[in-house]
CSV table of C-alpha atoms and ligand atoms in Angstrom, one decimal:
chain,number,residue,atom,x,y,z
O,26,MET,CA,-0.1,-0.1,0.1
O,27,PHE,CA,1.3,3.5,-0.7
O,28,ILE,CA,-0.1,7.0,-1.1
O,29,SER,CA,0.3,8.6,-4.7
O,30,ALA,CA,0.4,12.4,-4.2
O,31,SER,CA,-0.3,13.3,-7.8
O,32,ALA,CA,-1.9,11.8,-11.2
O,33,ALA,CA,1.7,11.7,-12.5
O,34,GLU,CA,2.8,9.6,-9.6
O,35,THR,CA,-0.1,7.1,-10.2
O,36,GLU,CA,1.1,7.0,-13.8
O,37,ALA,CA,4.6,6.3,-12.8
O,38,ALA,CA,3.3,3.4,-10.5
O,39,GLY,CA,1.6,1.8,-13.6
O,40,ALA,CA,4.7,2.3,-15.6
O,41,ARG,CA,6.8,0.5,-12.9
O,42,LEU,CA,4.5,-2.4,-12.8
O,43,ALA,CA,4.7,-2.8,-16.5
O,44,GLY,CA,8.2,-4.2,-16.0
O,45,THR,CA,6.9,-7.2,-14.2
O,46,ILE,CA,4.1,-8.0,-16.7
O,47,GLN,CA,4.0,-11.5,-18.3
O,48,PRO,CA,1.8,-12.7,-21.2
O,49,GLY,CA,-1.6,-13.6,-20.0
O,50,ASP,CA,-1.5,-11.4,-17.0
O,51,VAL,CA,-4.9,-9.9,-15.7
O,52,LEU,CA,-5.0,-6.8,-13.6
O,53,ALA,CA,-8.3,-6.2,-11.9
O,54,LEU,CA,-8.8,-2.6,-10.8
O,55,VAL,CA,-11.2,-1.5,-8.2
O,56,GLY,CA,-12.0,2.1,-6.9
O,57,ASP,CA,-14.5,4.8,-7.2
O,58,LEU,CA,-15.0,7.3,-10.0
O,59,GLY,CA,-11.9,9.5,-10.2
O,60,ALA,CA,-9.9,7.1,-8.1
O,61,GLY,CA,-7.1,7.0,-10.6
O,62,LYS,CA,-7.6,3.6,-12.4
O,63,THR,CA,-7.3,5.2,-15.8
O,64,GLN,CA,-4.3,7.2,-14.9
O,65,PHE,CA,-2.7,3.9,-13.8
O,66,VAL,CA,-3.4,2.3,-17.0
O,67,LYS,CA,-1.9,5.2,-18.9
O,68,GLY,CA,1.4,4.5,-17.3
O,69,LEU,CA,1.1,0.8,-17.6
O,70,ALA,CA,0.5,1.2,-21.3
O,71,LYS,CA,3.5,3.5,-21.8
O,72,GLY,CA,5.7,1.2,-19.6
O,73,LEU,CA,4.7,-1.6,-22.0
O,74,GLY,CA,5.9,0.6,-25.0
O,75,SER,CA,2.6,1.8,-26.3
O,76,THR,CA,2.5,5.2,-27.6
O,77,GLU,CA,-1.2,5.3,-28.1
O,78,VAL,CA,-3.6,7.6,-26.1
O,79,VAL,CA,-5.4,5.8,-23.3
O,80,THR,CA,-9.0,6.6,-22.6
O,81,SER,CA,-11.7,4.8,-20.8
O,82,PRO,CA,-13.5,2.4,-23.2
O,83,THR,CA,-17.0,3.6,-23.9
O,84,PHE,CA,-18.8,2.4,-27.0
O,85,THR,CA,-16.3,-0.3,-28.1
O,86,LEU,CA,-16.2,-1.6,-24.4
O,87,VAL,CA,-12.7,-2.7,-25.0
O,88,HIS,CA,-9.6,-0.8,-26.2
O,89,GLU,CA,-6.5,-2.5,-27.6
O,90,TYR,CA,-3.1,-0.9,-27.4
O,91,GLN,CA,-0.1,-2.4,-29.0
O,92,GLY,CA,2.9,-2.5,-26.6
O,93,SER,CA,6.3,-3.5,-27.8
O,94,ARG,CA,6.2,-6.9,-26.1
O,95,LEU,CA,2.5,-7.5,-25.8
O,96,PRO,CA,-1.0,-6.2,-26.6
O,97,ILE,CA,-2.9,-4.6,-23.9
O,98,TYR,CA,-6.7,-5.1,-23.5
O,99,HIS,CA,-8.3,-2.3,-21.5
O,100,PHE,CA,-11.9,-3.0,-20.2
O,101,ASP,CA,-14.2,-0.9,-18.1
O,102,PHE,CA,-17.0,-3.0,-16.5
O,103,TYR,CA,-18.7,0.4,-15.4
O,104,ARG,CA,-20.0,0.4,-19.1
O,105,ILE,CA,-21.0,-3.3,-19.2
O,106,GLU,CA,-24.5,-4.1,-18.5
O,107,SER,CA,-24.4,-7.8,-17.9
O,108,LEU,CA,-22.4,-10.9,-17.9
O,109,ALA,CA,-24.0,-11.8,-21.3
O,110,ALA,CA,-22.8,-8.5,-22.7
O,111,LEU,CA,-19.3,-9.2,-21.4
O,112,ARG,CA,-19.3,-12.6,-23.0
O,113,ALA,CA,-20.6,-11.1,-26.2
O,114,ILE,CA,-17.5,-8.9,-26.6
O,115,GLY,CA,-15.2,-11.9,-26.3
O,116,PHE,CA,-13.9,-11.2,-22.8
O,117,ASP,CA,-13.2,-14.8,-22.0
O,118,GLU,CA,-11.1,-15.4,-25.1
O,119,ILE,CA,-9.2,-12.1,-24.5
O,120,VAL,CA,-8.7,-12.8,-20.8
O,121,PHE,CA,-7.4,-16.3,-21.2
O,122,GLY,CA,-5.2,-15.2,-24.2
O,123,ASN,CA,-1.6,-14.0,-24.1
O,124,GLY,CA,-1.9,-10.4,-23.9
O,125,VAL,CA,-2.3,-8.3,-20.7
O,126,SER,CA,-5.9,-7.5,-19.6
O,127,VAL,CA,-6.6,-4.6,-17.5
O,128,ILE,CA,-10.0,-4.1,-16.1
O,129,GLU,CA,-11.5,-1.0,-14.5
O,130,TRP,CA,-14.4,-1.7,-12.1
O,131,ALA,CA,-13.5,-5.4,-12.1
O,132,ASP,CA,-15.6,-6.0,-9.0
O,133,ARG,CA,-18.7,-5.3,-10.9
O,134,PHE,CA,-18.5,-8.7,-12.4
O,135,ALA,CA,-15.9,-10.4,-10.2
O,136,GLU,CA,-17.2,-13.8,-11.1
O,137,ALA,CA,-15.9,-13.2,-14.6
O,138,ILE,CA,-12.4,-12.4,-13.5
O,139,PRO,CA,-10.1,-15.5,-13.6
O,140,PRO,CA,-8.5,-16.6,-10.3
O,141,GLN,CA,-4.9,-15.7,-11.3
O,142,ALA,CA,-5.8,-12.0,-11.7
O,143,ARG,CA,-3.8,-9.4,-9.6
O,144,TRP,CA,-6.2,-7.2,-7.8
O,145,ILE,CA,-5.3,-3.5,-7.2
O,146,THR,CA,-7.5,-1.1,-5.2
O,147,PHE,CA,-7.6,2.7,-5.5
O,148,GLU,CA,-9.0,5.0,-2.9
O,149,MET,CA,-9.3,8.7,-2.7
O,150,ALA,CA,-7.4,9.9,0.4
O,151,SER,CA,-7.8,13.6,-0.5
O,152,GLU,CA,-8.2,15.7,-3.6
O,153,ASP,CA,-4.7,14.8,-5.0
O,154,GLN,CA,-3.9,11.8,-2.9
O,155,ARG,CA,-4.8,8.2,-3.8
O,156,ARG,CA,-4.2,5.1,-1.7
O,157,ILE,CA,-3.1,2.4,-3.9
O,158,ASP,CA,-3.1,-1.2,-2.7
O,159,LEU,CA,-1.1,-3.8,-4.7
O,160,SER,CA,-0.8,-6.3,-2.0
O,161,ASN,CA,-3.8,-8.5,-3.2
O,162,PHE,CA,-1.5,-9.9,-5.8
O,163,GLY,CA,-2.9,-13.4,-6.0
K,229,LIG,N1,-2.8,11.0,-6.9
K,229,LIG,C1,-3.6,10.9,-8.1
K,229,LIG,N2,-3.7,9.7,-8.7
K,229,LIG,C2,-4.4,9.7,-9.8
K,229,LIG,N3,-5.3,10.6,-10.2
K,229,LIG,C3,-5.3,11.9,-9.5
K,229,LIG,C4,-4.4,12.0,-8.3
K,229,LIG,N4,-4.7,13.2,-7.9
K,229,LIG,C5,-5.6,13.7,-8.7
K,229,LIG,N5,-6.0,13.0,-9.6
K,229,LIG,C6,-7.0,13.3,-10.6
K,229,LIG,O1,-8.1,12.3,-10.4
K,229,LIG,C7,-8.6,11.9,-11.7
K,229,LIG,C8,-8.4,10.4,-11.8
K,229,LIG,O2,-9.2,10.1,-13.0
K,229,LIG,P1,-9.1,8.6,-13.6
K,229,LIG,O3,-9.8,8.8,-14.9
K,229,LIG,O4,-7.8,8.0,-13.6
K,229,LIG,O5,-10.1,7.9,-12.5
K,229,LIG,P2,-11.0,6.5,-12.7
K,229,LIG,O6,-10.5,5.8,-11.4
K,229,LIG,O7,-10.4,5.8,-14.0
K,229,LIG,O8,-12.3,6.8,-12.8
K,229,LIG,P3,-13.6,6.2,-13.6
K,229,LIG,O9,-14.2,5.1,-12.6
K,229,LIG,O10,-14.5,7.3,-13.8
K,229,LIG,O11,-13.1,5.5,-14.8
K,229,LIG,C9,-7.9,12.7,-12.7
K,229,LIG,O12,-8.6,13.9,-13.0
K,229,LIG,C10,-6.5,13.0,-12.0
K,229,LIG,O13,-6.1,14.2,-12.5
K,230,LIG,MG1,-11.3,5.1,-15.7
């Protein structure tokens, strides 16, 4: 657990984690609106060598970024209505594939998250501080 004091620091934490990522990794992100999940994914994608702009998936429900080693699949379960909708976008194929999957609001459909996923929680500690807990790495 650590406190990030700025959006840039949260991004840097994502970039640092990128160095540990292996093919097939699943990162399950949990935290309220504005807690810093997307900021973290920005750093992760950069750290994996992507130069693409990272934004929360809306209509397409999943964004794919090309890293230098691996593709990154970015989901946001906030936008997903049901398990059926999740299945329909090919979640299972992607999450059991060889890219890295990163899922915002993963707790909304926790039953769809594979057991090897690493859970990361984000909490707002103050306007600019976020408590980030990477200890639930299963
Ligand atoms: N320490 C910090 N870490 C991350 N973001 C911060 C921090 N301090 C302030 N912020 C601001 O908080 C917001 C975090 O937004 P972000 O989109 O990453 O949240 P989110 O968790 O993805 O929310 P959502 O559930 O809406 O997708 C940004 O506007 C960012 O600038
Ligand atoms: Mg977000």
